Short mmCIF file of N, CA and C in Angstrom, two decimals:
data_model
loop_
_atom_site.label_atom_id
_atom_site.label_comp_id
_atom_site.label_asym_id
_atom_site.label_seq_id
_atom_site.Cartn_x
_atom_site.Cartn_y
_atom_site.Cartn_z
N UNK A 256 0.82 -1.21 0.00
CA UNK A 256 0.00 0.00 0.00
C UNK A 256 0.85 1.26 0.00
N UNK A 257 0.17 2.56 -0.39
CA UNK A 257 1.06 2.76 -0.53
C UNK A 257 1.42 3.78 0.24
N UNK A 258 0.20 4.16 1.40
CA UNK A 258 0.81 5.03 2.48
C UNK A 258 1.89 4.14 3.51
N UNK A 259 2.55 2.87 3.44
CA UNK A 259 3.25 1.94 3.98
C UNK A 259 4.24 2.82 4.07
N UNK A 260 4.50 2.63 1.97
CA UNK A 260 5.16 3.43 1.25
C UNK A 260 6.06 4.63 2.13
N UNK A 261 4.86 5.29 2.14
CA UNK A 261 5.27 7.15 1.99
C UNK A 261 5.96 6.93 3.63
N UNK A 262 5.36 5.96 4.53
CA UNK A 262 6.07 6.09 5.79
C UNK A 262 7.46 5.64 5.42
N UNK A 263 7.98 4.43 4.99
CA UNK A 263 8.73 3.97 5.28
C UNK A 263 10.20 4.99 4.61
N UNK A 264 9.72 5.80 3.55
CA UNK A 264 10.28 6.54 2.79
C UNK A 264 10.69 7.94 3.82
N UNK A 265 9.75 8.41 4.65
CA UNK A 265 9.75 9.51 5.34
C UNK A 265 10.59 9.19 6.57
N UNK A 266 11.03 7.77 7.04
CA UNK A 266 11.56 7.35 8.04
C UNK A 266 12.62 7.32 7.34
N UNK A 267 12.94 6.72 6.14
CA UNK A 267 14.39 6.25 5.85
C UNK A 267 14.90 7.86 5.53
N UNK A 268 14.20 8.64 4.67
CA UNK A 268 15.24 9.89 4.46
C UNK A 268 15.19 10.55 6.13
N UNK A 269 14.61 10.33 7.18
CA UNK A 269 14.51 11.31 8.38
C UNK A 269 13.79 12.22 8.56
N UNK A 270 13.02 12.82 7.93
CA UNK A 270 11.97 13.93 8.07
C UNK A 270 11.12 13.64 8.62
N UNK A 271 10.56 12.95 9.48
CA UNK A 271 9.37 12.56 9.90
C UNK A 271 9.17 13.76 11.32
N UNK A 272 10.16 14.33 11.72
CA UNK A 272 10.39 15.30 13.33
C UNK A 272 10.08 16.80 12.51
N UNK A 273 10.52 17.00 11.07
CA UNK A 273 10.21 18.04 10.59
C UNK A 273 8.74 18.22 9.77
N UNK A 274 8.45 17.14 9.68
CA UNK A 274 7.04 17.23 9.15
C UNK A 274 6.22 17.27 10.32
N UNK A 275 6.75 16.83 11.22
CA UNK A 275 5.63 16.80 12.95
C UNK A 275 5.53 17.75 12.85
N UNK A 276 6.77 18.75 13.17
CA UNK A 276 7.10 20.11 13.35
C UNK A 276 5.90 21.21 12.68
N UNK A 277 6.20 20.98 11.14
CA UNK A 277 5.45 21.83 10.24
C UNK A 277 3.79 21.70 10.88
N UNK A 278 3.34 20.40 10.97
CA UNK A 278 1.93 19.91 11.19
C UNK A 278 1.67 20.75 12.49
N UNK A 279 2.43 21.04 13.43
CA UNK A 279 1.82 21.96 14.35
C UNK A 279 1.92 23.51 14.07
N UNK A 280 3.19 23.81 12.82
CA UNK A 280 1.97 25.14 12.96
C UNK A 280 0.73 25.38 12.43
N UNK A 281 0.53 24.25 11.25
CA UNK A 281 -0.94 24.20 10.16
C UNK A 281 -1.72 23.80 11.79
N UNK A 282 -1.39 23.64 12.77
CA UNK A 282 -2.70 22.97 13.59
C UNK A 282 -3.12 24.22 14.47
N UNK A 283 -1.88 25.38 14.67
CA UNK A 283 -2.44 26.57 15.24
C UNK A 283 -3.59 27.10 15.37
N UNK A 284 -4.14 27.34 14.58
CA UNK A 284 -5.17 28.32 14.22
C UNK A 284 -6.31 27.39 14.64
N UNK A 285 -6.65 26.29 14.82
CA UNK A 285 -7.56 25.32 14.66
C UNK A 285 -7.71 25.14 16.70
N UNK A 286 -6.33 24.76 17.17
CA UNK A 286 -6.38 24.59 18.67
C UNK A 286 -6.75 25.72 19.22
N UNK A 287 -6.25 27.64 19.20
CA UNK A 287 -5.86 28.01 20.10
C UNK A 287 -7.69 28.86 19.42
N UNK A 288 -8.27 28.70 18.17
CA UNK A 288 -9.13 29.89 17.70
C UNK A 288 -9.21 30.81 17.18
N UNK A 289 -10.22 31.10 16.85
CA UNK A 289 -9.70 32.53 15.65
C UNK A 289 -9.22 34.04 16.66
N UNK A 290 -10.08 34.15 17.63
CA UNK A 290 -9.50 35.27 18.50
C UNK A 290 -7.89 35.26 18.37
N UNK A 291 -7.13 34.00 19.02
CA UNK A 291 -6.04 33.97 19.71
C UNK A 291 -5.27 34.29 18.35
N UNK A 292 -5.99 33.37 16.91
CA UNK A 292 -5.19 33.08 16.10
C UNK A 292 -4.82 34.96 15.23
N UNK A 293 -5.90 35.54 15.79
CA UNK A 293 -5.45 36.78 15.00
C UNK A 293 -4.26 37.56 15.76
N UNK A 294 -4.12 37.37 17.08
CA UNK A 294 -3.38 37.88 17.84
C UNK A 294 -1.90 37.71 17.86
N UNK A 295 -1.75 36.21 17.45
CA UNK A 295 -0.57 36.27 17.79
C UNK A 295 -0.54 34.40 16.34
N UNK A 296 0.31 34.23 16.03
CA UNK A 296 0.99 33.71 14.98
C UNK A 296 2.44 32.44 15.37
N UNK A 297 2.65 31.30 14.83
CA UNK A 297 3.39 30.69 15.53
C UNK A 297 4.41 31.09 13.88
N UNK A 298 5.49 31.08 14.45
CA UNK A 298 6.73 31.52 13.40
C UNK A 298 7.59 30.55 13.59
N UNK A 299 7.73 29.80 14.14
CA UNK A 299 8.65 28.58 14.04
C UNK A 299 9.12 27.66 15.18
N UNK A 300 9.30 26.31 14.87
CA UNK A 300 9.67 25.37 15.53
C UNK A 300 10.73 24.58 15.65
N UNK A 301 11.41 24.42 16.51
CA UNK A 301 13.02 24.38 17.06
C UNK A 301 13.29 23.72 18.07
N UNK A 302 13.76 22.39 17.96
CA UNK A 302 13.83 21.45 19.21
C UNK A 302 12.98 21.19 20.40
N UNK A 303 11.75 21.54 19.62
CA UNK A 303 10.75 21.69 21.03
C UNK A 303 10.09 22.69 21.33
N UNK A 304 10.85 23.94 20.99
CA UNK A 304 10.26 25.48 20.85
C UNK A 304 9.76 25.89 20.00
N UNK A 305 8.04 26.16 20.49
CA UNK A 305 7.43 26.87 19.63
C UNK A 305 7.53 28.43 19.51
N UNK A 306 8.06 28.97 18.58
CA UNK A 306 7.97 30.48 19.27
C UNK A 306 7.53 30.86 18.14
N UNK A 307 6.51 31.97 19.20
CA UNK A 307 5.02 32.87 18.27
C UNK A 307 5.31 34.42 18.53
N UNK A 308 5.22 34.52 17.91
CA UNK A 308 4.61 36.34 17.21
C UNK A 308 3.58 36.76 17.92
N UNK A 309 3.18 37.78 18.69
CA UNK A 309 2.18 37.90 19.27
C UNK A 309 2.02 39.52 19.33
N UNK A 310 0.85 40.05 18.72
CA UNK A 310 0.88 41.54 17.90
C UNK A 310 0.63 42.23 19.47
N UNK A 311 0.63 42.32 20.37
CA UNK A 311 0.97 43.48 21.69
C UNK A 311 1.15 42.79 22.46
N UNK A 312 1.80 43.88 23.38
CA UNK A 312 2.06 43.29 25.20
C UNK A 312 1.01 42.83 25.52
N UNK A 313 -0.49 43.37 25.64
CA UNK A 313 -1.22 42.88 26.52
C UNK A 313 -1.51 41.73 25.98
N UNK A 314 -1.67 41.76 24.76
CA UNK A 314 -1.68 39.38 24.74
C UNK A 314 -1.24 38.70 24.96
N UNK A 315 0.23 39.46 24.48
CA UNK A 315 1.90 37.84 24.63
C UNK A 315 1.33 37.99 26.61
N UNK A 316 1.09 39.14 27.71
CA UNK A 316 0.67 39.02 29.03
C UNK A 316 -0.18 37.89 29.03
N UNK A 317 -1.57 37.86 28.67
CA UNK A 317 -2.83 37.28 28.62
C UNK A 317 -2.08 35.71 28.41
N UNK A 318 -1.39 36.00 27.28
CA UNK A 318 -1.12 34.13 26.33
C UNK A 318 -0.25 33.66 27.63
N UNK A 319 0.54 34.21 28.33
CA UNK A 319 1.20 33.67 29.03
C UNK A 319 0.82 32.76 30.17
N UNK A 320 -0.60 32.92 30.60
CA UNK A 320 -1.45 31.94 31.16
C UNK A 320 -2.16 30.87 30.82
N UNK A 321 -2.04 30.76 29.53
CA UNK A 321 -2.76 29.76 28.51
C UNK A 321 -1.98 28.96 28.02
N UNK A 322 -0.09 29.19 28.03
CA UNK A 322 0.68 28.91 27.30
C UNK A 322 0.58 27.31 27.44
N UNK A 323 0.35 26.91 28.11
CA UNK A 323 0.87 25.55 29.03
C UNK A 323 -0.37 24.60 28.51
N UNK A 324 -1.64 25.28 28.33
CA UNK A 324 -3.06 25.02 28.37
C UNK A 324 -2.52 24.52 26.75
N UNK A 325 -2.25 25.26 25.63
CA UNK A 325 -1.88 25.71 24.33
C UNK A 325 -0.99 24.72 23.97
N UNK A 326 0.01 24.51 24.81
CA UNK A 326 1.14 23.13 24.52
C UNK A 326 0.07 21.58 24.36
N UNK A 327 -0.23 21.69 25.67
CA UNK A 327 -1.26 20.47 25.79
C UNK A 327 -2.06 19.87 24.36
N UNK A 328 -2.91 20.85 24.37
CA UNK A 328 -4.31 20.57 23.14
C UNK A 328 -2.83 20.38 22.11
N UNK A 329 -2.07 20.82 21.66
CA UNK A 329 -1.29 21.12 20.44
C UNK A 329 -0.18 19.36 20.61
N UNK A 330 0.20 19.14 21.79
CA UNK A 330 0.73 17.73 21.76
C UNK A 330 -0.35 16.54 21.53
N UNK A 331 -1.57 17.21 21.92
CA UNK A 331 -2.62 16.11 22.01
C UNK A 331 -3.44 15.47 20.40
N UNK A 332 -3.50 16.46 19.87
CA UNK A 332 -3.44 16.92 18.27
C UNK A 332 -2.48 16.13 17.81
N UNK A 333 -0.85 16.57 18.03
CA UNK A 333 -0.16 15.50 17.24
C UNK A 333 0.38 14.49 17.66
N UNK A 334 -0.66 13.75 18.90
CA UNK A 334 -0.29 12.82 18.92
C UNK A 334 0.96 11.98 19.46
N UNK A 335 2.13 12.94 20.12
CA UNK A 335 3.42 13.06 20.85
C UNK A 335 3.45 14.37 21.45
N UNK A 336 4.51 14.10 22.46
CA UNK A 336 5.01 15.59 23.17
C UNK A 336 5.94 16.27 22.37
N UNK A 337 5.72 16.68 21.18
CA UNK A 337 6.21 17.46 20.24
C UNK A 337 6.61 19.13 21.15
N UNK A 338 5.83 19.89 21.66
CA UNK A 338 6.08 21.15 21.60
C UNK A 338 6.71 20.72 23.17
N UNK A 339 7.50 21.57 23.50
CA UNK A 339 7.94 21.05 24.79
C UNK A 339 7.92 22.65 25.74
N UNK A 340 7.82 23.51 25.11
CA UNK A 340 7.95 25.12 25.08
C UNK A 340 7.09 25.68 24.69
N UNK A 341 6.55 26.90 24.96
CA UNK A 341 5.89 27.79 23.85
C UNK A 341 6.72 29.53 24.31
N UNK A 342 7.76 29.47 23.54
CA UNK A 342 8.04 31.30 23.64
C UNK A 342 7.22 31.91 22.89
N UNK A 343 6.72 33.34 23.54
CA UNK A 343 6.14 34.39 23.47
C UNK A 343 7.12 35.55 23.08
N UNK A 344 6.97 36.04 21.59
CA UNK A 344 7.81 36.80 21.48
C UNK A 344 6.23 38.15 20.55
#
């Protein structure tokens, strides 16, 4: 079959941690909502660190109580403890 295939292919070249990667920021907008999602933006993923864009102080403040809440749903989604972080920038 031939999604066997596409795994066994995605394991042998190694990308399978960078495609996790990518899949959580396409999953942003979907976990955190459209409010959060206009606010603030995930810009990239890095050994564990998610770090987001977040358009003022008083949100990256606000997000900083949710952050942990935000990891959760977003590991739970893919299925591993992928995000291990979330910086607020």
């Amino acid at each position: 079959p031939i999604g066997q295939s596409l795994q066994r292919l995605i394991a042998d070249m190694g990308i399978g941690t960078r495609l996790a990667e990518r899949r959580t920021l396409l999953l942003w907008d979907e976990v955190v909502g459209p409010e959060i999602a206009q606010a603030a933006r995930p810009d990239r993923i890095n050994r564990g660190s998610l770090h987001v864009r977040v358009k003022t102080a008083t949100w990256r403040h606000a997000l900083l109580f949710h952050r942990e809440e935000i990891r959760h749903k977003l590991n739970e989604r893919l299925g591993e403890e992928l995000v291990k972080q979330i910086v607020l920038k």
